[in-house]
Amino acid sequence: MNMTFRWYGRGNDTVTLEHVKQIPGVKGIVWALHHKPVGEVWEIEEIKAETEYIQSHGFHAEVVESVNVHEAIKLGSEERGRYIEHYKQTIRNLSAFGVKVICYNFMPIFDWTRTDMFRPLEDGSTALFFEKAKVESLEPQELIRTVEDASDLTLPGWEPEKMAQIKELFEAYRAVDEEQLWTNLSFFLKEILPVAEAHGIQMAIHPDDPPWPIFGLPRIITGEASYEKLRAISDSPSNCITLCTGSMGANPANDMVEIAKTYAGLAPFSHIRNVKIFENGDFIETSHLTKDGSINIQGVMAELHKQDYNGYVRPDHGRHIWGEQCRPGYGLYDRALGIMYLNGLWDAYESMAKKEVEL
Ligand code: DNO
């Protein structure tokens, strides 16, 4: 296990690399050029500056999350060729600086979606919350109005430049159903995977979050069957996944221990976090501790350990605790606690495997 921490960059994150340095066991920083508009080439000079800064703090910079995919590619529209060429160039440029894994997603218009970013938990902290009925009751027209009014439904994971064209995007997606989205993903992968493979980069697709269609838009990376379809497109060693327990696990039909058992080998990168799922389908992000949520984090870590997992791992969203003011879900304190829990489980499995301790 290669423990990492996601960081949004200088001046763009309340957390500093000096802070991250004090979390035991972190080897690398998961980074991105967050200021780049989607679809532009990440230039050599910019990549160099960012990776050198990260490395000067003693971390590796081998994982990028995310190089986002332009909507023209997801829509399969005419201009996709240009954006695919840009994507290939970004892959080449990143490989020149030792990047090994690129995390990306194929969700139409919206990235991760929640209805409340600071929902109080019983312990006095706050966390990201998803209210299913609220999202289901929002007609696209109403959603467009809310986004255009810049109301609280605009999330940090949503790219501002896209929100400005939200009406047109919804219109364009009327012609794209699940099957068409798969066809467009397949077209994209067949173009970029040879480049990624030639440059030693693994493309790790992130599950949709939540893993079901929202706002009438198709979503396709939602469970085990999606991975079968993904691999049917190409069996390239670069055609990989990001194992994300909290995203995929928000659907209780997805047993994350089973998924880790079958697919950890396809996942050079894992996001580990817990969510508590309610009977009505709402969910809230809890601490990483297994008993705080609905996902068997202990079981997932045991499975990774059994497989001698040497991929990159990061704690995912944390709660907001101890009064920390931070990006929603991306504070220092609870993610640091999460890391210590994951490290603790790993160390325990390690000693058990070496028979240093018996239970
Ligand atoms: C949520 C994250 C996602 C993820 C992208 C991957 O915080 O897990 O935003 O980075 O969907 O492309």
GROMACS .gro file of C-alpha atoms and ligand atoms in nm:
model
  371
    1MET     CA    1   0.000   0.000   0.000
    2ASN     CA    2   0.134   0.336  -0.105
    3MET     CA    3  -0.043   0.595   0.114
    4THR     CA    4  -0.121   0.930  -0.047
    5PHE     CA    5  -0.312   1.249   0.028
    6ARG     CA    6  -0.515   1.462  -0.213
    7TRP     CA    7  -0.406   1.822  -0.227
    8TYR     CA    8  -0.552   2.112  -0.427
    9GLY     CA    9  -0.236   2.316  -0.471
   10ARG     CA   10  -0.073   2.630  -0.335
   11GLY     CA   11  -0.320   2.906  -0.264
   12ASN     CA   12  -0.608   2.675  -0.346
   13ASP     CA   13  -0.616   2.461  -0.033
   14THR     CA   14  -0.629   2.536   0.338
   15VAL     CA   15  -0.399   2.238   0.389
   16THR     CA   16  -0.026   2.283   0.325
   17LEU     CA   17   0.233   2.020   0.241
   18GLU     CA   18   0.404   2.103   0.572
   19HIS     CA   19   0.084   1.982   0.739
   20VAL     CA   20   0.068   1.666   0.532
   21LYS     CA   21   0.429   1.592   0.617
   22GLN     CA   22   0.323   1.543   0.980
   23ILE     CA   23   0.072   1.268   0.899
   24PRO     CA   24   0.254   0.938   0.954
   25GLY     CA   25   0.309   0.714   0.655
   26VAL     CA   26   0.214   0.943   0.367
   27LYS     CA   27   0.439   0.886   0.067
   28GLY     CA   28   0.279   1.081  -0.211
   29ILE     CA   29   0.055   1.371  -0.304
   30VAL     CA   30  -0.241   1.324  -0.534
   31TRP     CA   31  -0.250   1.643  -0.737
   32ALA     CA   32  -0.391   1.819  -1.039
   33LEU     CA   33  -0.362   2.152  -1.216
   34HIS     CA   34  -0.691   2.266  -1.075
   35HIS     CA   35  -0.684   2.603  -1.248
   36LYS     CA   36  -0.673   2.454  -1.599
   37PRO     CA   37  -0.999   2.472  -1.792
   38VAL     CA   38  -1.115   2.124  -1.897
   39GLY     CA   39  -0.984   2.026  -2.236
   40GLU     CA   40  -0.663   2.231  -2.238
   41VAL     CA   41  -0.323   2.067  -2.264
   42TRP     CA   42  -0.130   2.057  -1.936
   43GLU     CA   43   0.197   2.217  -2.037
   44ILE     CA   44   0.542   2.091  -1.945
   45GLU     CA   45   0.640   2.403  -1.749
   46GLU     CA   46   0.327   2.393  -1.532
   47ILE     CA   47   0.366   2.024  -1.462
   48LYS     CA   48   0.732   2.070  -1.380
   49ALA     CA   49   0.661   2.350  -1.131
   50GLU     CA   50   0.393   2.153  -0.949
   51THR     CA   51   0.576   1.820  -0.933
   52GLU     CA   52   0.899   1.986  -0.822
   53TYR     CA   53   0.718   2.165  -0.543
   54ILE     CA   54   0.560   1.841  -0.426
   55GLN     CA   55   0.888   1.651  -0.450
   56SER     CA   56   1.075   1.923  -0.263
   57HIS     CA   57   0.862   1.825   0.038
   58GLY     CA   58   0.977   1.465   0.012
   59PHE     CA   59   0.662   1.331  -0.155
   60HIS     CA   60   0.617   1.155  -0.486
   61ALA     CA   61   0.378   1.303  -0.742
   62GLU     CA   62   0.290   0.983  -0.925
   63VAL     CA   63  -0.089   1.012  -0.911
   64VAL     CA   64  -0.301   1.277  -1.078
   65GLU     CA   65  -0.668   1.325  -0.990
   66SER     CA   66  -0.821   1.420  -1.220
   67VAL     CA   67  -0.749   1.500  -1.580
   68ASN     CA   68  -1.111   1.578  -1.656
   69VAL     CA   69  -1.269   1.474  -1.981
   70HIS     CA   70  -1.425   1.745  -2.197
   71GLU     CA   71  -1.802   1.722  -2.247
   72ALA     CA   72  -1.749   1.705  -2.625
   73ILE     CA   73  -1.584   1.365  -2.570
   74LYS     CA   74  -1.860   1.241  -2.341
   75LEU     CA   75  -2.121   1.369  -2.583
   76GLY     CA   76  -1.937   1.226  -2.883
   77SER     CA   77  -1.974   1.557  -3.064
   78GLU     CA   78  -1.779   1.680  -3.363
   79GLU     CA   79  -1.511   1.870  -3.177
   80ARG     CA   80  -1.412   1.567  -2.971
   81GLY     CA   81  -1.111   1.495  -3.198
   82ARG     CA   82  -0.935   1.812  -3.088
   83TYR     CA   83  -0.995   1.743  -2.719
   84ILE     CA   84  -0.881   1.383  -2.751
   85GLU     CA   85  -0.555   1.506  -2.907
   86HIS     CA   86  -0.515   1.747  -2.614
   87TYR     CA   87  -0.576   1.463  -2.370
   88LYS     CA   88  -0.310   1.250  -2.539
   89GLN     CA   89  -0.061   1.536  -2.518
   90THR     CA   90  -0.137   1.580  -2.148
   91ILE     CA   91  -0.071   1.209  -2.095
   92ARG     CA   92   0.266   1.237  -2.272
   93ASN     CA   93   0.359   1.549  -2.077
   94LEU     CA   94   0.265   1.395  -1.741
   95SER     CA   95   0.462   1.080  -1.813
   96ALA     CA   96   0.776   1.289  -1.858
   97PHE     CA   97   0.749   1.382  -1.489
   98GLY     CA   98   0.704   1.035  -1.348
   99VAL     CA   99   0.323   1.026  -1.330
  100LYS     CA  100   0.203   0.664  -1.322
  101VAL     CA  101  -0.172   0.689  -1.268
  102ILE     CA  102  -0.434   0.928  -1.402
  103CYS     CA  103  -0.773   0.920  -1.234
  104TYR     CA  104  -1.064   1.042  -1.447
  105ASN     CA  105  -1.438   1.005  -1.461
  106PHE     CA  106  -1.702   0.986  -1.731
  107MET     CA  107  -1.997   1.148  -1.555
  108PRO     CA  108  -2.208   1.376  -1.776
  109ILE     CA  109  -2.196   1.743  -1.668
  110PHE     CA  110  -2.171   1.689  -1.294
  111ASP     CA  111  -1.897   1.535  -1.085
  112TRP     CA  112  -1.980   1.419  -0.732
  113THR     CA  113  -2.314   1.545  -0.608
  114ARG     CA  114  -2.445   1.615  -0.258
  115THR     CA  115  -2.738   1.818  -0.128
  116ASP     CA  116  -2.573   1.947   0.189
  117MET     CA  117  -2.205   2.002   0.251
  118PHE     CA  118  -2.220   2.069   0.622
  119ARG     CA  119  -2.483   1.834   0.765
  120PRO     CA  120  -2.442   1.800   1.144
  121LEU     CA  121  -2.355   1.457   1.277
  122GLU     CA  122  -2.439   1.347   1.630
  123ASP     CA  123  -2.082   1.401   1.750
  124GLY     CA  124  -2.096   1.774   1.667
  125SER     CA  125  -1.897   1.753   1.344
  126THR     CA  126  -2.044   1.817   1.000
  127ALA     CA  127  -2.021   1.610   0.684
  128LEU     CA  128  -2.132   1.579   0.323
  129PHE     CA  129  -2.487   1.456   0.288
  130PHE     CA  130  -2.700   1.329  -0.001
  131GLU     CA  131  -3.076   1.351   0.018
  132LYS     CA  132  -3.212   1.120  -0.247
  133ALA     CA  133  -3.567   1.255  -0.260
  134LYS     CA  134  -3.440   1.611  -0.298
  135VAL     CA  135  -3.228   1.523  -0.601
  136GLU     CA  136  -3.504   1.308  -0.750
  137SER     CA  137  -3.760   1.582  -0.713
  138LEU     CA  138  -3.548   1.839  -0.895
  139GLU     CA  139  -3.657   1.871  -1.255
  140PRO     CA  140  -3.369   1.964  -1.487
  141GLN     CA  141  -3.531   2.303  -1.552
  142GLU     CA  142  -3.540   2.377  -1.183
  143LEU     CA  143  -3.185   2.253  -1.143
  144ILE     CA  144  -3.066   2.478  -1.423
  145ARG     CA  145  -3.230   2.774  -1.248
  146THR     CA  146  -3.070   2.684  -0.914
  147VAL     CA  147  -2.727   2.648  -1.069
  148GLU     CA  148  -2.767   2.971  -1.264
  149ASP     CA  149  -2.866   3.148  -0.942
  150ALA     CA  150  -2.544   3.010  -0.789
  151SER     CA  151  -2.741   2.866  -0.501
  152ASP     CA  152  -2.598   2.621  -0.250
  153LEU     CA  153  -2.642   2.333  -0.492
  154THR     CA  154  -2.326   2.437  -0.672
  155LEU     CA  155  -2.057   2.201  -0.548
  156PRO     CA  156  -1.680   2.231  -0.540
  157GLY     CA  157  -1.656   1.930  -0.771
  158TRP     CA  158  -1.858   2.108  -1.041
  159GLU     CA  159  -1.655   2.307  -1.288
  160PRO     CA  160  -1.772   2.672  -1.306
  161GLU     CA  161  -1.716   2.706  -1.681
  162LYS     CA  162  -1.951   2.414  -1.737
  163MET     CA  163  -2.217   2.558  -1.512
  164ALA     CA  164  -2.229   2.865  -1.737
  165GLN     CA  165  -2.345   2.642  -2.025
  166ILE     CA  166  -2.565   2.415  -1.829
  167LYS     CA  167  -2.879   2.472  -2.038
  168GLU     CA  168  -2.704   2.384  -2.365
  169LEU     CA  169  -2.540   2.082  -2.206
  170PHE     CA  170  -2.870   1.941  -2.084
  171GLU     CA  171  -3.009   1.993  -2.431
  172ALA     CA  172  -2.714   1.811  -2.591
  173TYR     CA  173  -2.742   1.514  -2.352
  174ARG     CA  174  -3.099   1.447  -2.461
  175ALA     CA  175  -2.948   1.242  -2.743
  176VAL     CA  176  -2.717   1.044  -2.514
  177ASP     CA  177  -2.849   0.742  -2.330
  178GLU     CA  178  -2.645   0.486  -2.139
  179GLU     CA  179  -2.560   0.289  -2.447
  180GLN     CA  180  -2.445   0.595  -2.635
  181LEU     CA  181  -2.233   0.703  -2.337
  182TRP     CA  182  -2.063   0.362  -2.341
  183THR     CA  183  -1.999   0.402  -2.714
  184ASN     CA  184  -1.843   0.742  -2.649
  185LEU     CA  185  -1.629   0.607  -2.364
  186SER     CA  186  -1.516   0.324  -2.587
  187PHE     CA  187  -1.418   0.566  -2.867
  188PHE     CA  188  -1.220   0.777  -2.618
  189LEU     CA  189  -1.042   0.477  -2.463
  190LYS     CA  190  -0.947   0.323  -2.795
  191GLU     CA  191  -0.780   0.653  -2.884
  192ILE     CA  192  -0.597   0.724  -2.561
  193LEU     CA  193  -0.506   0.381  -2.422
  194PRO     CA  194  -0.229   0.311  -2.675
  195VAL     CA  195  -0.069   0.644  -2.579
  196ALA     CA  196  -0.109   0.575  -2.207
  197GLU     CA  197   0.033   0.225  -2.248
  198ALA     CA  198   0.331   0.349  -2.448
  199HIS     CA  199   0.405   0.600  -2.172
  200GLY     CA  200   0.360   0.364  -1.877
  201ILE     CA  201   0.048   0.536  -1.745
  202GLN     CA  202  -0.258   0.362  -1.605
  203MET     CA  203  -0.593   0.529  -1.666
  204ALA     CA  204  -0.807   0.470  -1.357
  205ILE     CA  205  -1.173   0.547  -1.414
  206HIS     CA  206  -1.357   0.670  -1.105
  207PRO     CA  207  -1.706   0.541  -1.026
  208ASP     CA  208  -2.000   0.774  -1.062
  209ASP     CA  209  -2.093   0.942  -0.740
  210PRO     CA  210  -2.363   0.860  -0.648
  211PRO     CA  211  -2.361   0.545  -0.862
  212TRP     CA  212  -2.696   0.591  -1.033
  213PRO     CA  213  -2.841   0.829  -1.292
  214ILE     CA  214  -2.927   1.176  -1.161
  215PHE     CA  215  -3.118   1.466  -1.315
  216GLY     CA  216  -3.216   1.243  -1.606
  217LEU     CA  217  -2.851   1.209  -1.715
  218PRO     CA  218  -2.703   0.864  -1.777
  219ARG     CA  219  -2.434   0.726  -1.547
  220ILE     CA  220  -2.247   0.410  -1.637
  221ILE     CA  221  -1.973   0.331  -1.385
  222THR     CA  222  -2.210   0.214  -1.117
  223GLY     CA  223  -2.123  -0.142  -1.011
  224GLU     CA  224  -1.946  -0.467  -1.092
  225ALA     CA  225  -2.113  -0.510  -1.430
  226SER     CA  226  -1.963  -0.178  -1.540
  227TYR     CA  227  -1.615  -0.317  -1.489
  228GLU     CA  228  -1.688  -0.616  -1.710
  229LYS     CA  229  -1.804  -0.381  -1.983
  230LEU     CA  230  -1.504  -0.155  -1.934
  231ARG     CA  231  -1.261  -0.443  -1.978
  232ALA     CA  232  -1.454  -0.569  -2.279
  233ILE     CA  233  -1.366  -0.240  -2.451
  234SER     CA  234  -0.996  -0.308  -2.408
  235ASP     CA  235  -0.784  -0.546  -2.206
  236SER     CA  236  -0.492  -0.302  -2.212
  237PRO     CA  237  -0.294  -0.294  -1.886
  238SER     CA  238  -0.364   0.079  -1.890
  239ASN     CA  239  -0.743   0.030  -1.885
  240CYS     CA  240  -0.790   0.043  -1.508
  241ILE     CA  241  -1.022   0.159  -1.232
  242THR     CA  242  -1.014   0.367  -0.917
  243LEU     CA  243  -1.159   0.152  -0.640
  244CYS     CA  244  -1.373   0.399  -0.445
  245THR     CA  245  -1.555   0.247  -0.151
  246GLY     CA  246  -1.763   0.554  -0.070
  247SER     CA  247  -1.882   0.629  -0.423
  248MET     CA  248  -1.966   0.282  -0.543
  249GLY     CA  249  -2.063   0.167  -0.194
  250ALA     CA  250  -2.337   0.433  -0.166
  251ASN     CA  251  -2.553   0.177  -0.343
  252PRO     CA  252  -2.599  -0.104  -0.087
  253ALA     CA  253  -2.626  -0.354  -0.373
  254ASN     CA  254  -2.253  -0.302  -0.426
  255ASP     CA  255  -2.065  -0.517  -0.175
  256MET     CA  256  -1.730  -0.340  -0.159
  257VAL     CA  257  -1.546  -0.634  -0.003
  258GLU     CA  258  -1.655  -0.856  -0.292
  259ILE     CA  259  -1.570  -0.585  -0.542
  260ALA     CA  260  -1.225  -0.544  -0.386
  261LYS     CA  261  -1.182  -0.920  -0.401
  262THR     CA  262  -1.250  -0.931  -0.773
  263TYR     CA  263  -1.124  -0.596  -0.894
  264ALA     CA  264  -0.843  -0.470  -0.669
  265GLY     CA  265  -0.599  -0.612  -0.921
  266LEU     CA  266  -0.741  -0.372  -1.179
  267ALA     CA  267  -0.712  -0.077  -0.944
  268PRO     CA  268  -0.377   0.100  -0.923
  269PHE     CA  269  -0.553   0.360  -0.705
  270SER     CA  270  -0.804   0.327  -0.418
  271HIS     CA  271  -1.014   0.582  -0.234
  272ILE     CA  272  -1.114   0.451   0.105
  273ARG     CA  273  -1.395   0.612   0.303
  274ASN     CA  274  -1.715   0.519   0.479
  275VAL     CA  275  -2.074   0.631   0.431
  276LYS     CA  276  -2.381   0.566   0.635
  277ILE     CA  277  -2.673   0.471   0.415
  278PHE     CA  278  -3.028   0.525   0.539
  279GLU     CA  279  -3.329   0.317   0.446
  280ASN     CA  280  -3.470   0.585   0.218
  281GLY     CA  281  -3.148   0.593   0.015
  282ASP     CA  282  -3.003   0.909   0.173
  283PHE     CA  283  -2.643   0.886   0.283
  284ILE     CA  284  -2.397   1.079   0.495
  285GLU     CA  285  -2.019   1.057   0.499
  286THR     CA  286  -1.900   0.940   0.838
  287SER     CA  287  -1.557   0.887   0.989
  288HIS     CA  288  -1.352   0.611   0.825
  289LEU     CA  289  -1.417   0.374   1.118
  290THR     CA  290  -1.602   0.061   1.004
  291LYS     CA  291  -1.868   0.071   1.271
  292ASP     CA  292  -1.957   0.435   1.201
  293GLY     CA  293  -2.093   0.364   0.855
  294SER     CA  294  -2.245   0.103   0.626
  295ILE     CA  295  -1.928  -0.002   0.448
  296ASN     CA  296  -1.699  -0.274   0.573
  297ILE     CA  297  -1.376  -0.076   0.556
  298GLN     CA  298  -1.204  -0.337   0.772
  299GLY     CA  299  -1.302  -0.608   0.523
  300VAL     CA  300  -1.188  -0.404   0.224
  301MET     CA  301  -0.849  -0.340   0.386
  302ALA     CA  302  -0.818  -0.709   0.478
  303GLU     CA  303  -0.886  -0.798   0.117
  304LEU     CA  304  -0.628  -0.550  -0.012
  305HIS     CA  305  -0.376  -0.687   0.233
  306LYS     CA  306  -0.450  -1.045   0.132
  307GLN     CA  307  -0.375  -0.948  -0.226
  308ASP     CA  308  -0.050  -0.778  -0.127
  309TYR     CA  309  -0.191  -0.459  -0.268
  310ASN     CA  310   0.082  -0.219  -0.368
  311GLY     CA  311  -0.138   0.041  -0.534
  312TYR     CA  312  -0.186   0.399  -0.423
  313VAL     CA  313  -0.440   0.453  -0.147
  314ARG     CA  314  -0.589   0.773  -0.019
  315PRO     CA  315  -0.835   0.846   0.255
  316ASP     CA  316  -1.132   1.011   0.095
  317HIS     CA  317  -1.365   1.282   0.217
  318GLY     CA  318  -1.351   1.353   0.584
  319ARG     CA  319  -1.592   1.517   0.824
  320HIS     CA  320  -1.528   1.876   0.930
  321ILE     CA  321  -1.406   1.848   1.287
  322TRP     CA  322  -1.253   2.062   1.559
  323GLY     CA  323  -1.386   2.378   1.397
  324GLU     CA  324  -1.172   2.340   1.087
  325GLN     CA  325  -1.255   2.574   0.798
  326CYS     CA  326  -1.171   2.391   0.478
  327ARG     CA  327  -1.289   2.273   0.139
  328PRO     CA  328  -1.597   2.061   0.195
  329GLY     CA  329  -1.480   1.705   0.258
  330TYR     CA  330  -1.114   1.794   0.217
  331GLY     CA  331  -0.994   1.914   0.554
  332LEU     CA  332  -0.675   1.803   0.722
  333TYR     CA  333  -0.791   1.660   1.052
  334ASP     CA  334  -1.043   1.393   0.967
  335ARG     CA  335  -0.852   1.271   0.665
  336ALA     CA  336  -0.543   1.241   0.888
  337LEU     CA  337  -0.749   1.036   1.134
  338GLY     CA  338  -0.867   0.826   0.841
  339ILE     CA  339  -0.509   0.759   0.736
  340MET     CA  340  -0.416   0.646   1.085
  341TYR     CA  341  -0.711   0.406   1.090
  342LEU     CA  342  -0.613   0.259   0.753
  343ASN     CA  343  -0.248   0.237   0.861
  344GLY     CA  344  -0.355   0.070   1.184
  345LEU     CA  345  -0.561  -0.192   1.007
  346TRP     CA  346  -0.280  -0.256   0.761
  347ASP     CA  347  -0.019  -0.293   1.036
  348ALA     CA  348  -0.244  -0.532   1.224
  349TYR     CA  349  -0.299  -0.748   0.915
  350GLU     CA  350   0.074  -0.736   0.851
  351SER     CA  351   0.164  -0.869   1.197
  352MET     CA  352  -0.107  -1.132   1.174
  353ALA     CA  353   0.030  -1.249   0.839
  354LYS     CA  354   0.379  -1.269   0.987
  355LYS     CA  355   0.235  -1.452   1.287
  356GLU     CA  356   0.373  -1.187   1.519
  357VAL     CA  357   0.032  -1.176   1.681
  358GLU     CA  358  -0.234  -1.444   1.699
  359LEU     CA  359  -0.601  -1.378   1.746
  360DNO     C1  360  -1.477   1.350  -0.484
  360DNO     C2  361  -1.384   1.278  -0.570
  360DNO     C3  362  -1.421   1.301  -0.714
  360DNO     C4  363  -1.318   1.243  -0.803
  360DNO     C5  364  -1.347   1.254  -0.946
  360DNO     C6  365  -1.257   1.163  -1.022
  360DNO     O1  366  -1.435   1.423  -0.404
  360DNO     O2  367  -1.371   1.147  -0.535
  360DNO     O3  368  -1.428   1.436  -0.738
  360DNO     O4  369  -1.200   1.312  -0.785
  360DNO     O5  370  -1.477   1.223  -0.974
  360DNO     O6  371  -1.247   1.204  -1.152
   0.00000   0.00000   0.00000
